[in-house]
PDB file of C-alpha atoms in Angstrom:
ATOM      1  CA  UNK F  20     166.813  61.233  50.591  1.00 38.00           C
ATOM      2  CA  UNK F  21     165.835  60.020  47.110  1.00 45.00           C
ATOM      3  CA  UNK F  22     168.388  58.102  45.090  1.00 44.00           C
ATOM      4  CA  UNK F  23     166.862  59.101  41.755  1.00 43.00           C
ATOM      5  CA  UNK F  24     164.421  61.809  40.764  1.00 45.00           C
ATOM      6  CA  UNK F  25     161.331  61.437  38.614  1.00 48.00           C
ATOM      7  CA  UNK F  26     162.942  63.112  35.600  1.00 45.00           C
ATOM      8  CA  UNK F  27     165.819  60.688  35.654  1.00 47.00           C
ATOM      9  CA  UNK F  28     163.432  57.725  35.709  1.00 43.00           C
ATOM     10  CA  UNK F  29     161.528  59.113  32.692  1.00 44.00           C
ATOM     11  CA  UNK F  30     164.691  59.669  30.702  1.00 43.00           C
ATOM     12  CA  UNK F  31     165.811  56.112  31.289  1.00 42.00           C
ATOM     13  CA  UNK F  32     162.491  54.725  30.083  1.00 46.00           C
ATOM     14  CA  UNK F  33     162.673  56.793  26.882  1.00 43.00           C
ATOM     15  CA  UNK F  34     166.233  55.838  25.991  1.00 43.00           C
ATOM     16  CA  UNK F  35     165.758  52.072  26.330  1.00 44.00           C
ATOM     17  CA  UNK F  36     162.411  51.151  24.784  1.00 45.00           C
ATOM     18  CA  UNK F  37     163.389  47.586  23.930  1.00 46.00           C
ATOM     19  CA  UNK F  38     164.052  46.674  27.516  1.00 46.00           C
ATOM     20  CA  UNK F  39     161.392  45.718  30.014  1.00 46.00           C
ATOM     21  CA  UNK F  40     160.353  48.548  32.257  1.00 49.00           C
ATOM     22  CA  UNK F  41     162.234  48.733  35.541  1.00 54.00           C
ATOM     23  CA  UNK F  42     160.504  49.351  38.718  1.00 52.00           C
ATOM     24  CA  UNK F  43     161.536  52.673  40.284  1.00 53.00           C
ATOM     25  CA  UNK F  44     163.117  52.429  43.668  1.00 52.00           C
ATOM     26  CA  UNK F  45     162.146  54.816  46.486  1.00 50.00           C
ATOM     27  CA  UNK F  46     163.723  55.255  49.851  1.00 50.00           C
ATOM     28  CA  UNK F  47     161.787  56.047  53.056  1.00 53.00           C
ATOM     29  CA  UNK F  48     163.617  57.701  55.887  1.00 51.00           C
ATOM     30  CA  UNK F  49     162.760  56.368  59.403  1.00 49.00           C
ATOM     31  CA  UNK F  50     164.348  57.807  62.585  1.00 51.00           C
ATOM     32  CA  UNK F  51     165.746  55.581  65.234  1.00 47.00           C
ATOM     33  CA  UNK F  52     166.682  56.754  68.760  1.00 42.00           C
ATOM     34  CA  UNK F  53     169.502  55.355  70.764  1.00 46.00           C
ATOM     35  CA  UNK F  54     169.431  56.342  74.440  1.00 40.00           C
ATOM     36  CA  UNK F  55     172.704  56.617  76.244  1.00 43.00           C
ATOM     37  CA  UNK F  56     172.465  56.814  80.101  1.00 43.00           C
ATOM     38  CA  UNK F  57     168.951  58.310  79.920  1.00 42.00           C
ATOM     39  CA  UNK F  58     170.414  61.733  79.163  1.00 43.00           C
ATOM     40  CA  UNK F  59     171.572  62.001  75.507  1.00 39.00           C
ATOM     41  CA  UNK F  60     169.626  61.005  72.417  1.00 41.00           C
ATOM     42  CA  UNK F  61     171.174  60.400  68.997  1.00 40.00           C
ATOM     43  CA  UNK F  62     169.288  59.973  65.785  1.00 41.00           C
ATOM     44  CA  UNK F  63     170.319  57.784  62.832  1.00 42.00           C
ATOM     45  CA  UNK F  64     168.413  57.681  59.612  1.00 41.00           C
ATOM     46  CA  UNK F  65     167.953  54.334  57.787  1.00 45.00           C
ATOM     47  CA  UNK F  66     167.083  54.136  54.155  1.00 44.00           C
ATOM     48  CA  UNK F  67     164.539  51.437  53.304  1.00 46.00           C
ATOM     49  CA  UNK F  68     163.822  50.762  49.636  1.00 48.00           C
ATOM     50  CA  UNK F  69     160.147  50.688  48.684  1.00 45.00           C
ATOM     51  CA  UNK F  70     159.082  49.312  45.279  1.00 44.00           C
ATOM     52  CA  UNK F  71     156.129  50.819  43.580  1.00 44.00           C
ATOM     53  CA  UNK F  72     153.634  48.066  42.647  1.00 45.00           C
ATOM     54  CA  UNK F  73     152.654  49.624  39.328  1.00 45.00           C
ATOM     55  CA  UNK F  74     155.859  51.402  38.469  1.00 44.00           C
ATOM     56  CA  UNK F  75     154.027  54.547  37.464  1.00 44.00           C
ATOM     57  CA  UNK F  76     155.105  58.127  38.181  1.00 45.00           C
ATOM     58  CA  UNK F  77     151.901  59.023  40.125  1.00 44.00           C
ATOM     59  CA  UNK F  78     152.736  56.327  42.686  1.00 44.00           C
ATOM     60  CA  UNK F  79     156.231  57.778  42.888  1.00 43.00           C
ATOM     61  CA  UNK F  80     154.793  61.163  43.809  1.00 41.00           C
ATOM     62  CA  UNK F  81     152.629  59.539  46.480  1.00 42.00           C
ATOM     63  CA  UNK F  82     155.657  57.815  47.980  1.00 43.00           C
ATOM     64  CA  UNK F  83     157.602  61.063  47.972  1.00 44.00           C
ATOM     65  CA  UNK F  84     154.854  62.893  49.883  1.00 45.00           C
ATOM     66  CA  UNK F  85     154.558  59.956  52.301  1.00 40.00           C
ATOM     67  CA  UNK F  86     158.256  60.155  52.927  1.00 47.00           C
ATOM     68  CA  UNK F  87     158.093  63.854  53.727  1.00 46.00           C
ATOM     69  CA  UNK F  88     155.185  63.315  56.144  1.00 43.00           C
ATOM     70  CA  UNK F  89     157.088  60.545  57.891  1.00 45.00           C
ATOM     71  CA  UNK F  90     160.130  62.794  58.289  1.00 46.00           C
ATOM     72  CA  UNK F  91     158.041  65.617  59.790  1.00 47.00           C
ATOM     73  CA  UNK F  92     156.274  63.396  62.333  1.00 44.00           C
ATOM     74  CA  UNK F  93     159.540  61.769  63.353  1.00 45.00           C
ATOM     75  CA  UNK F  94     161.223  65.165  63.758  1.00 46.00           C
ATOM     76  CA  UNK F  95     158.351  66.421  65.947  1.00 47.00           C
ATOM     77  CA  UNK F  96     158.536  63.352  68.216  1.00 46.00           C
ATOM     78  CA  UNK F  97     162.293  63.756  68.471  1.00 42.00           C
ATOM     79  CA  UNK F  98     162.069  67.447  69.425  1.00 46.00           C
ATOM     80  CA  UNK F  99     159.388  66.703  72.083  1.00 45.00           C
ATOM     81  CA  UNK F 100     161.567  64.049  73.622  1.00 43.00           C
ATOM     82  CA  UNK F 101     164.501  66.489  73.726  1.00 45.00           C
ATOM     83  CA  UNK F 102     162.391  69.103  75.559  1.00 44.00           C
ATOM     84  CA  UNK F 103     161.275  66.647  78.249  1.00 39.00           C
ATOM     85  CA  UNK F 104     164.813  65.522  78.855  1.00 45.00           C
ATOM     86  CA  UNK F 105     166.165  69.104  79.014  1.00 47.00           C
ATOM     87  CA  UNK F 106     163.589  70.227  81.645  1.00 47.00           C
ATOM     88  CA  UNK F 107     164.675  67.588  84.136  1.00 46.00           C
ATOM     89  CA  UNK F 108     167.790  68.246  86.195  1.00 48.00           C
ATOM     90  CA  UNK F 109     170.428  65.561  86.081  1.00 49.00           C
ATOM     91  CA  UNK F 110     170.283  62.903  88.811  1.00 50.00           C
ATOM     92  CA  UNK F 111     167.122  64.416  90.391  1.00 48.00           C
ATOM     93  CA  UNK F 112     163.844  62.620  90.829  1.00 51.00           C
ATOM     94  CA  UNK F 113     160.427  64.178  91.724  1.00 52.00           C
ATOM     95  CA  UNK F 114     160.311  62.351  95.054  1.00 53.00           C
ATOM     96  CA  UNK F 115     163.656  63.891  96.019  1.00 52.00           C
ATOM     97  CA  UNK F 116     162.251  67.392  95.428  1.00 55.00           C
ATOM     98  CA  UNK F 117     159.233  66.666  97.674  1.00 56.00           C
ATOM     99  CA  UNK F 118     161.484  65.356 100.465  1.00 63.00           C
ATOM    100  CA  UNK F 119     163.640  68.482 100.310  1.00 63.00           C
ATOM    101  CA  UNK F 120     160.565  70.724 100.558  1.00 64.00           C
ATOM    102  CA  UNK F 121     159.295  68.773 103.594  1.00 65.00           C
ATOM    103  CA  UNK F 122     162.667  69.116 105.291  1.00 64.00           C
ATOM    104  CA  UNK F 123     162.725  72.855 104.644  1.00 64.00           C
ATOM    105  CA  UNK F 124     159.215  73.267 106.092  1.00 67.00           C
ATOM    106  CA  UNK F 125     160.143  71.224 109.147  1.00 68.00           C
ATOM    107  CA  UNK F 126     163.263  73.310 109.691  1.00 67.00           C
ATOM    108  CA  UNK F 127     161.265  76.528 109.403  1.00 68.00           C
ATOM    109  CA  UNK F 128     158.691  75.282 111.967  1.00 66.00           C
ATOM    110  CA  UNK F 129     161.486  74.211 114.306  1.00 63.00           C
ATOM    111  CA  UNK F 130     163.177  77.594 114.049  1.00 68.00           C
ATOM    112  CA  UNK F 131     159.879  79.374 114.687  1.00 70.00           C
ATOM    113  CA  UNK F 132     159.228  77.260 117.797  1.00 72.00           C
ATOM    114  CA  UNK F 133     162.722  77.935 119.127  1.00 69.00           C
ATOM    115  CA  UNK F 134     162.342  81.651 118.422  1.00 75.00           C
ATOM    116  CA  UNK F 135     159.073  81.788 120.359  1.00 77.00           C
ATOM    117  CA  UNK F 136     160.662  80.001 123.314  1.00 77.00           C
ATOM    118  CA  UNK F 137     163.623  82.340 123.281  1.00 80.00           C
ATOM    119  CA  UNK F 138     161.330  85.367 123.141  1.00 81.00           C
ATOM    120  CA  UNK F 139     159.278  84.045 126.074  1.00 81.00           C
ATOM    121  CA  UNK F 140     162.372  83.314 128.174  1.00 85.00           C
ATOM    122  CA  UNK F 141     163.827  86.712 127.317  1.00 84.00           C
ATOM    123  CA  UNK F 142     160.554  88.389 128.316  1.00 83.00           C
ATOM    124  CA  UNK F 143     160.397  86.543 131.661  1.00 86.00           C
ATOM    125  CA  UNK F 144     164.052  87.239 132.394  1.00 87.00           C
ATOM    126  CA  UNK F 145     163.718  90.895 131.440  1.00 88.00           C
ATOM    127  CA  UNK F 146     160.588  91.283 133.552  1.00 84.00           C
ATOM    128  CA  UNK F 147     162.316  89.649 136.529  1.00 85.00           C
ATOM    129  CA  UNK F 148     165.361  91.882 136.169  1.00 87.00           C
ATOM    130  CA  UNK F 149     163.288  95.052 135.827  1.00 87.00           C
ATOM    131  CA  UNK F 150     161.029  94.099 138.727  1.00 82.00           C
ATOM    132  CA  UNK F 151     164.025  93.291 140.936  1.00 84.00           C
ATOM    133  CA  UNK F 152     165.670  96.563 139.981  1.00 85.00           C
ATOM    134  CA  UNK F 153     162.480  98.486 140.745  1.00 82.00           C
ATOM    135  CA  UNK F 154     162.105  96.680 144.098  1.00 80.00           C
ATOM    136  CA  UNK F 155     165.708  97.463 144.962  1.00 83.00           C
ATOM    137  CA  UNK F 156     165.100 101.132 144.215  1.00 85.00           C
ATOM    138  CA  UNK F 157     162.041 101.172 146.484  1.00 80.00           C
ATOM    139  CA  UNK F 158     163.909  99.382 149.250  1.00 81.00           C
ATOM    140  CA  UNK F 159     166.835 101.778 148.991  1.00 83.00           C
ATOM    141  CA  UNK F 160     164.518 104.792 148.984  1.00 83.00           C
ATOM    142  CA  UNK F 161     162.598 103.592 152.039  1.00 83.00           C
ATOM    143  CA  UNK F 162     165.615 102.796 154.215  1.00 83.00           C
ATOM    144  CA  UNK F 163     166.434 106.384 155.244  1.00 86.00           C
ATOM    145  CA  UNK F 164     162.777 107.082 156.116  1.00 90.00           C
ATOM    146  CA  UNK F 165     163.013 105.769 159.652  1.00 92.00           C
ATOM    147  CA  UNK F 166     160.291 106.606 162.146  1.00 94.00           C
ATOM    148  CA  UNK F 167     161.021 109.158 164.815  1.00 95.00           C
ATOM    149  CA  UNK F 168     160.097 108.324 168.417  1.00 96.00           C
ATOM    150  CA  UNK F 169     160.357 110.615 171.465  1.00 95.00           C
ATOM    151  CA  UNK F 170     159.367 109.716 175.058  1.00 96.00           C
ATOM    152  CA  UNK F 171     157.660 112.792 176.402  1.00 95.00           C
ATOM    153  CA  UNK F 172     156.560 112.194 179.973  1.00 95.00           C
ATOM    154  CA  UNK F 173     155.696 109.746 182.713  1.00 96.00           C
ATOM    155  CA  UNK F 174     153.306 109.929 185.646  1.00 95.00           C
ATOM    156  CA  UNK F 175     153.087 107.786 188.781  1.00 95.00           C
ATOM    157  CA  UNK F 176     149.493 107.533 189.915  1.00 93.00           C
ATOM    158  CA  UNK F 177     149.933 105.094 192.770  1.00 90.00           C
ATOM    159  CA  UNK F 178     152.905 103.559 194.659  1.00 92.00           C
ATOM    160  CA  UNK F 179     152.692 101.301 197.710  1.00 90.00           C
ATOM    161  CA  UNK F 180     155.232  99.163 199.553  1.00 89.00           C
ATOM    162  CA  UNK F 181     154.082  96.600 202.133  1.00 88.00           C
ATOM    163  CA  UNK F 182     155.171  93.403 203.779  1.00 86.00           C
ATOM    164  CA  UNK F 183     154.101  90.105 202.333  1.00 86.00           C
ATOM    165  CA  UNK F 184     155.277  86.752 201.069  1.00 87.00           C
ATOM    166  CA  UNK F 185     155.959  85.348 197.622  1.00 85.00           C
ATOM    167  CA  UNK F 186     154.435  82.237 196.047  1.00 84.00           C
ATOM    168  CA  UNK F 187     156.786  79.940 197.969  1.00 87.00           C
ATOM    169  CA  UNK F 188     155.915  81.534 201.324  1.00 86.00           C
ATOM    170  CA  UNK F 189     159.121  83.544 201.759  1.00 88.00           C
ATOM    171  CA  UNK F 190     158.475  86.766 203.699  1.00 87.00           C
ATOM    172  CA  UNK F 191     159.560  89.936 201.878  1.00 88.00           C
ATOM    173  CA  UNK F 192     158.520  93.473 201.058  1.00 88.00           C
ATOM    174  CA  UNK F 193     156.234  93.784 198.047  1.00 90.00           C
ATOM    175  CA  UNK F 194     155.532  96.792 195.836  1.00 92.00           C
ATOM    176  CA  UNK F 195     152.516  97.760 193.782  1.00 93.00           C
ATOM    177  CA  UNK F 196     152.321 100.734 191.425  1.00 92.00           C
ATOM    178  CA  UNK F 197     150.353 102.264 188.601  1.00 95.00           C
ATOM    179  CA  UNK F 198     151.973 104.662 186.071  1.00 95.00           C
ATOM    180  CA  UNK F 199     151.547 106.033 182.552  1.00 96.00           C
ATOM    181  CA  UNK F 200     154.175 106.591 179.862  1.00 97.00           C
ATOM    182  CA  UNK F 201     153.574 108.868 176.892  1.00 97.00           C
ATOM    183  CA  UNK F 202     155.651 109.043 173.719  1.00 97.00           C
ATOM    184  CA  UNK F 203     155.191 110.430 170.232  1.00 97.00           C
ATOM    185  CA  UNK F 204     155.498 108.340 167.071  1.00 97.00           C
ATOM    186  CA  UNK F 205     156.062 109.941 163.671  1.00 96.00           C
ATOM    187  CA  UNK F 206     156.145 108.131 160.349  1.00 96.00           C
ATOM    188  CA  UNK F 207     158.490 109.964 157.971  1.00 93.00           C
ATOM    189  CA  UNK F 208     157.718 107.747 154.997  1.00 91.00           C
ATOM    190  CA  UNK F 209     156.413 109.689 152.005  1.00 90.00           C
ATOM    191  CA  UNK F 210     154.891 106.769 150.096  1.00 89.00           C
ATOM    192  CA  UNK F 211     154.200 104.006 152.643  1.00 91.00           C
ATOM    193  CA  UNK F 212     152.581 103.394 156.010  1.00 92.00           C
ATOM    194  CA  UNK F 213     153.976 101.296 158.867  1.00 95.00           C
ATOM    195  CA  UNK F 214     152.696  98.701 161.299  1.00 96.00           C
ATOM    196  CA  UNK F 215     153.949  99.370 164.822  1.00 97.00           C
ATOM    197  CA  UNK F 216     154.459  96.882 167.641  1.00 97.00           C
ATOM    198  CA  UNK F 217     156.603  96.911 170.773  1.00 96.00           C
ATOM    199  CA  UNK F 218     158.189  94.730 173.399  1.00 97.00           C
ATOM    200  CA  UNK F 219     156.781  95.122 176.910  1.00 97.00           C
ATOM    201  CA  UNK F 220     157.665  98.408 178.611  1.00 97.00           C
ATOM    202  CA  UNK F 221     159.598  97.223 181.639  1.00 97.00           C
ATOM    203  CA  UNK F 222     160.204  99.388 184.701  1.00 96.00           C
ATOM    204  CA  UNK F 223     163.013  97.934 186.778  1.00 95.00           C
ATOM    205  CA  UNK F 224     164.405  98.596 190.230  1.00 93.00           C
ATOM    206  CA  UNK F 225     167.750  97.040 191.128  1.00 88.00           C
ATOM    207  CA  UNK F 226     167.387  94.641 188.171  1.00 89.00           C
ATOM    208  CA  UNK F 227     163.929  93.589 189.342  1.00 92.00           C
ATOM    209  CA  UNK F 228     160.987  94.292 187.065  1.00 95.00           C
ATOM    210  CA  UNK F 229     158.476  95.992 189.321  1.00 94.00           C
ATOM    211  CA  UNK F 230     156.034  97.121 186.603  1.00 96.00           C
ATOM    212  CA  UNK F 231     155.337  96.345 182.945  1.00 96.00           C
ATOM    213  CA  UNK F 232     153.069  97.562 180.186  1.00 96.00           C
ATOM    214  CA  UNK F 233     152.075  96.351 176.703  1.00 97.00           C
ATOM    215  CA  UNK F 234     151.684  98.560 173.689  1.00 96.00           C
ATOM    216  CA  UNK F 235     148.653  97.882 171.530  1.00 95.00           C
ATOM    217  CA  UNK F 236     149.793  97.505 167.924  1.00 95.00           C
ATOM    218  CA  UNK F 237     148.630 100.156 165.486  1.00 96.00           C
ATOM    219  CA  UNK F 238     149.058 101.361 161.894  1.00 96.00           C
ATOM    220  CA  UNK F 239     150.595 104.715 161.119  1.00 96.00           C
ATOM    221  CA  UNK F 240     149.921 106.236 157.702  1.00 94.00           C
ATOM    222  CA  UNK F 241     152.549 108.072 155.699  1.00 92.00           C
ATOM    223  CA  UNK F 242     153.829 111.419 156.917  1.00 93.00           C
ATOM    224  CA  UNK F 243     151.723 111.364 160.058  1.00 95.00           C
ATOM    225  CA  UNK F 244     152.276 111.566 163.822  1.00 96.00           C
ATOM    226  CA  UNK F 245     150.611 110.078 166.848  1.00 95.00           C
ATOM    227  CA  UNK F 246     150.832 110.458 170.654  1.00 96.00           C
ATOM    228  CA  UNK F 247     150.816 107.051 172.317  1.00 96.00           C
ATOM    229  CA  UNK F 248     149.980 106.336 175.993  1.00 96.00           C
ATOM    230  CA  UNK F 249     150.891 103.059 177.693  1.00 97.00           C
ATOM    231  CA  UNK F 250     149.894 102.006 181.203  1.00 97.00           C
ATOM    232  CA  UNK F 251     152.792 100.495 183.159  1.00 97.00           C
ATOM    233  CA  UNK F 252     151.582  98.589 186.231  1.00 96.00           C
ATOM    234  CA  UNK F 253     152.764  96.083 188.806  1.00 95.00           C
ATOM    235  CA  UNK F 254     150.905  94.295 191.604  1.00 93.00           C
ATOM    236  CA  UNK F 255     152.558  92.802 194.688  1.00 92.00           C
ATOM    237  CA  UNK F 256     155.991  92.334 193.153  1.00 93.00           C
ATOM    238  CA  UNK F 257     158.469  90.756 195.631  1.00 91.00           C
ATOM    239  CA  UNK F 258     161.500  92.971 196.379  1.00 88.00           C
ATOM    240  CA  UNK F 259     163.365  90.567 198.650  1.00 85.00           C
ATOM    241  CA  UNK F 260     166.479  92.290 200.058  1.00 78.00           C
ATOM    242  CA  UNK F 261     166.149  95.335 197.796  1.00 78.00           C
ATOM    243  CA  UNK F 262     162.999  96.577 199.487  1.00 74.00           C
ATOM    244  CA  UNK F 263     164.537  97.526 202.828  1.00 71.00           C
ATOM    245  CA  UNK F 264     165.184 101.129 201.721  1.00 75.00           C
ATOM    246  CA  UNK F 265     161.650 101.542 200.332  1.00 81.00           C
ATOM    247  CA  UNK F 266     159.589 100.346 203.298  1.00 75.00           C
ATOM    248  CA  UNK F 267     158.033 102.775 205.711  1.00 76.00           C
ATOM    249  CA  UNK F 268     155.206 102.961 208.197  1.00 77.00           C
ATOM    250  CA  UNK F 269     153.014 104.816 205.702  1.00 78.00           C
ATOM    251  CA  UNK F 270     153.637 102.327 202.932  1.00 80.00           C
ATOM    252  CA  UNK F 271     155.201 104.999 200.735  1.00 84.00           C
ATOM    253  CA  UNK F 272     158.877 105.475 199.855  1.00 85.00           C
ATOM    254  CA  UNK F 273     160.403 108.305 201.830  1.00 84.00           C
ATOM    255  CA  UNK F 274     163.374 108.959 199.515  1.00 87.00           C
ATOM    256  CA  UNK F 275     163.689 109.264 195.711  1.00 90.00           C
ATOM    257  CA  UNK F 276     163.920 105.851 194.039  1.00 91.00           C
ATOM    258  CA  UNK F 277     166.027 105.397 190.829  1.00 93.00           C
ATOM    259  CA  UNK F 278     164.192 103.371 188.202  1.00 95.00           C
ATOM    260  CA  UNK F 279     164.871 102.346 184.612  1.00 96.00           C
ATOM    261  CA  UNK F 280     162.408 102.143 181.749  1.00 97.00           C
ATOM    262  CA  UNK F 281     163.320 100.099 178.662  1.00 97.00           C
ATOM    263  CA  UNK F 282     161.485  98.845 175.585  1.00 97.00           C
ATOM    264  CA  UNK F 283     161.958  98.324 171.814  1.00 97.00           C
ATOM    265  CA  UNK F 284     159.625  99.750 169.162  1.00 97.00           C
ATOM    266  CA  UNK F 285     159.302  97.623 166.020  1.00 96.00           C
ATOM    267  CA  UNK F 286     158.025  99.164 162.796  1.00 95.00           C
ATOM    268  CA  UNK F 287     157.401  97.320 159.533  1.00 94.00           C
ATOM    269  CA  UNK F 288     156.502  98.920 156.210  1.00 92.00           C
ATOM    270  CA  UNK F 289     154.895  97.099 153.279  1.00 88.00           C
ATOM    271  CA  UNK F 290     156.214  99.172 150.390  1.00 88.00           C
ATOM    272  CA  UNK F 291     155.491  96.623 147.624  1.00 84.00           C
ATOM    273  CA  UNK F 292     153.278  94.053 149.222  1.00 79.00           C
ATOM    274  CA  UNK F 293     155.269  91.422 151.061  1.00 79.00           C
ATOM    275  CA  UNK F 294     158.150  91.623 148.607  1.00 83.00           C
ATOM    276  CA  UNK F 295     159.581  94.933 149.827  1.00 86.00           C
ATOM    277  CA  UNK F 296     158.983  95.314 153.566  1.00 88.00           C
ATOM    278  CA  UNK F 297     161.702  97.238 155.383  1.00 91.00           C
ATOM    279  CA  UNK F 298     161.872  96.905 159.157  1.00 93.00           C
ATOM    280  CA  UNK F 299     162.870  99.536 161.693  1.00 95.00           C
ATOM    281  CA  UNK F 300     163.886  98.901 165.297  1.00 95.00           C
ATOM    282  CA  UNK F 301     164.291 101.522 167.969  1.00 96.00           C
ATOM    283  CA  UNK F 302     165.637 100.566 171.404  1.00 97.00           C
ATOM    284  CA  UNK F 303     164.733 103.089 174.099  1.00 97.00           C
ATOM    285  CA  UNK F 304     166.099 103.314 177.618  1.00 97.00           C
ATOM    286  CA  UNK F 305     165.128 106.015 180.123  1.00 97.00           C
ATOM    287  CA  UNK F 306     166.535 106.795 183.535  1.00 95.00           C
ATOM    288  CA  UNK F 307     163.702 107.746 185.878  1.00 94.00           C
ATOM    289  CA  UNK F 308     163.631 108.981 189.450  1.00 92.00           C
ATOM    290  CA  UNK F 309     160.541 108.236 191.514  1.00 91.00           C
ATOM    291  CA  UNK F 310     159.926 111.245 193.795  1.00 90.00           C
ATOM    292  CA  UNK F 311     157.327 110.510 196.486  1.00 87.00           C
ATOM    293  CA  UNK F 312     156.488 114.229 196.600  1.00 87.00           C
ATOM    294  CA  UNK F 313     155.480 114.348 192.912  1.00 87.00           C
ATOM    295  CA  UNK F 314     152.936 111.553 192.702  1.00 88.00           C
ATOM    296  CA  UNK F 315     150.118 112.042 190.181  1.00 90.00           C
ATOM    297  CA  UNK F 316     152.147 114.793 188.502  1.00 93.00           C
ATOM    298  CA  UNK F 317     153.604 114.174 184.973  1.00 94.00           C
ATOM    299  CA  UNK F 318     157.280 114.849 184.614  1.00 94.00           C
ATOM    300  CA  UNK F 319     159.286 115.242 181.458  1.00 94.00           C
ATOM    301  CA  UNK F 320     161.648 112.608 180.107  1.00 94.00           C
ATOM    302  CA  UNK F 321     162.942 114.716 177.240  1.00 90.00           C
ATOM    303  CA  UNK F 322     166.574 114.536 178.295  1.00 91.00           C
ATOM    304  CA  UNK F 323     166.379 111.278 180.221  1.00 94.00           C
ATOM    305  CA  UNK F 324     166.195 108.738 177.382  1.00 96.00           C
ATOM    306  CA  UNK F 325     168.591 107.218 174.867  1.00 96.00           C
ATOM    307  CA  UNK F 326     167.545 105.914 171.453  1.00 96.00           C
ATOM    308  CA  UNK F 327     169.438 103.198 169.635  1.00 90.00           C
TER     309      UNK F 327
END
């Protein structure tokens, strides 16, 4: 702001010629910034008098243009400072922004890792549940498909009773025989085969096992049937007191002899490997009558056996 203009200075010089010329006074405006808490900036203008060395009007014009240039440069610096301060959020430093971004990235990675673990556990659990459910269905479907076994016939090829002694030297009657048992085995399973084994086929007389036979294990495919023959034999089996009614001069029984045949058929199916393997047991007992007049002739056991 100028205190006096150039026209006023000229008029003063013309009105007072007798006086010595006065030096014109000019004022230069300089901005000063006062910062308060790093956030607000205030500007105060100070007026500094500048004396022209020659006191001529041309120098006054030069000072006036210098003053305007000084005001423009100061205003531009002030506006730039205001822009920098406005772009920064209060109480926030650049290092704080970087730390927050790192924390967000770490949280995202942690959540992704947890999500992958949860997905994997859910997949394993779901697979286990579905597989168990499927295995249970197979097991339930295979349970009613039990094998069907029927003892068809038996034949005595040789029977002989003679005197002798046991391993300890006790004298007693001893029996030897050779016979054959035939039965049919049918696998009713529609989608699995079975492995078949059996306990020894025991032929007893008065609670004494006089003959025995072993079934050779075999595999029966699905929905198939097989006729099985087992040799039941005994050699020099001591009868002790029970053999008195069987002995004769010919070495052959003279009267029918009641016998009992018993064995257990075991069947195991591998429906789903070793995970689903149902087992089937069939206990068979047959009441048999040995007729000396029907040796070497097969006889039917269709109505003589029980199955449990």
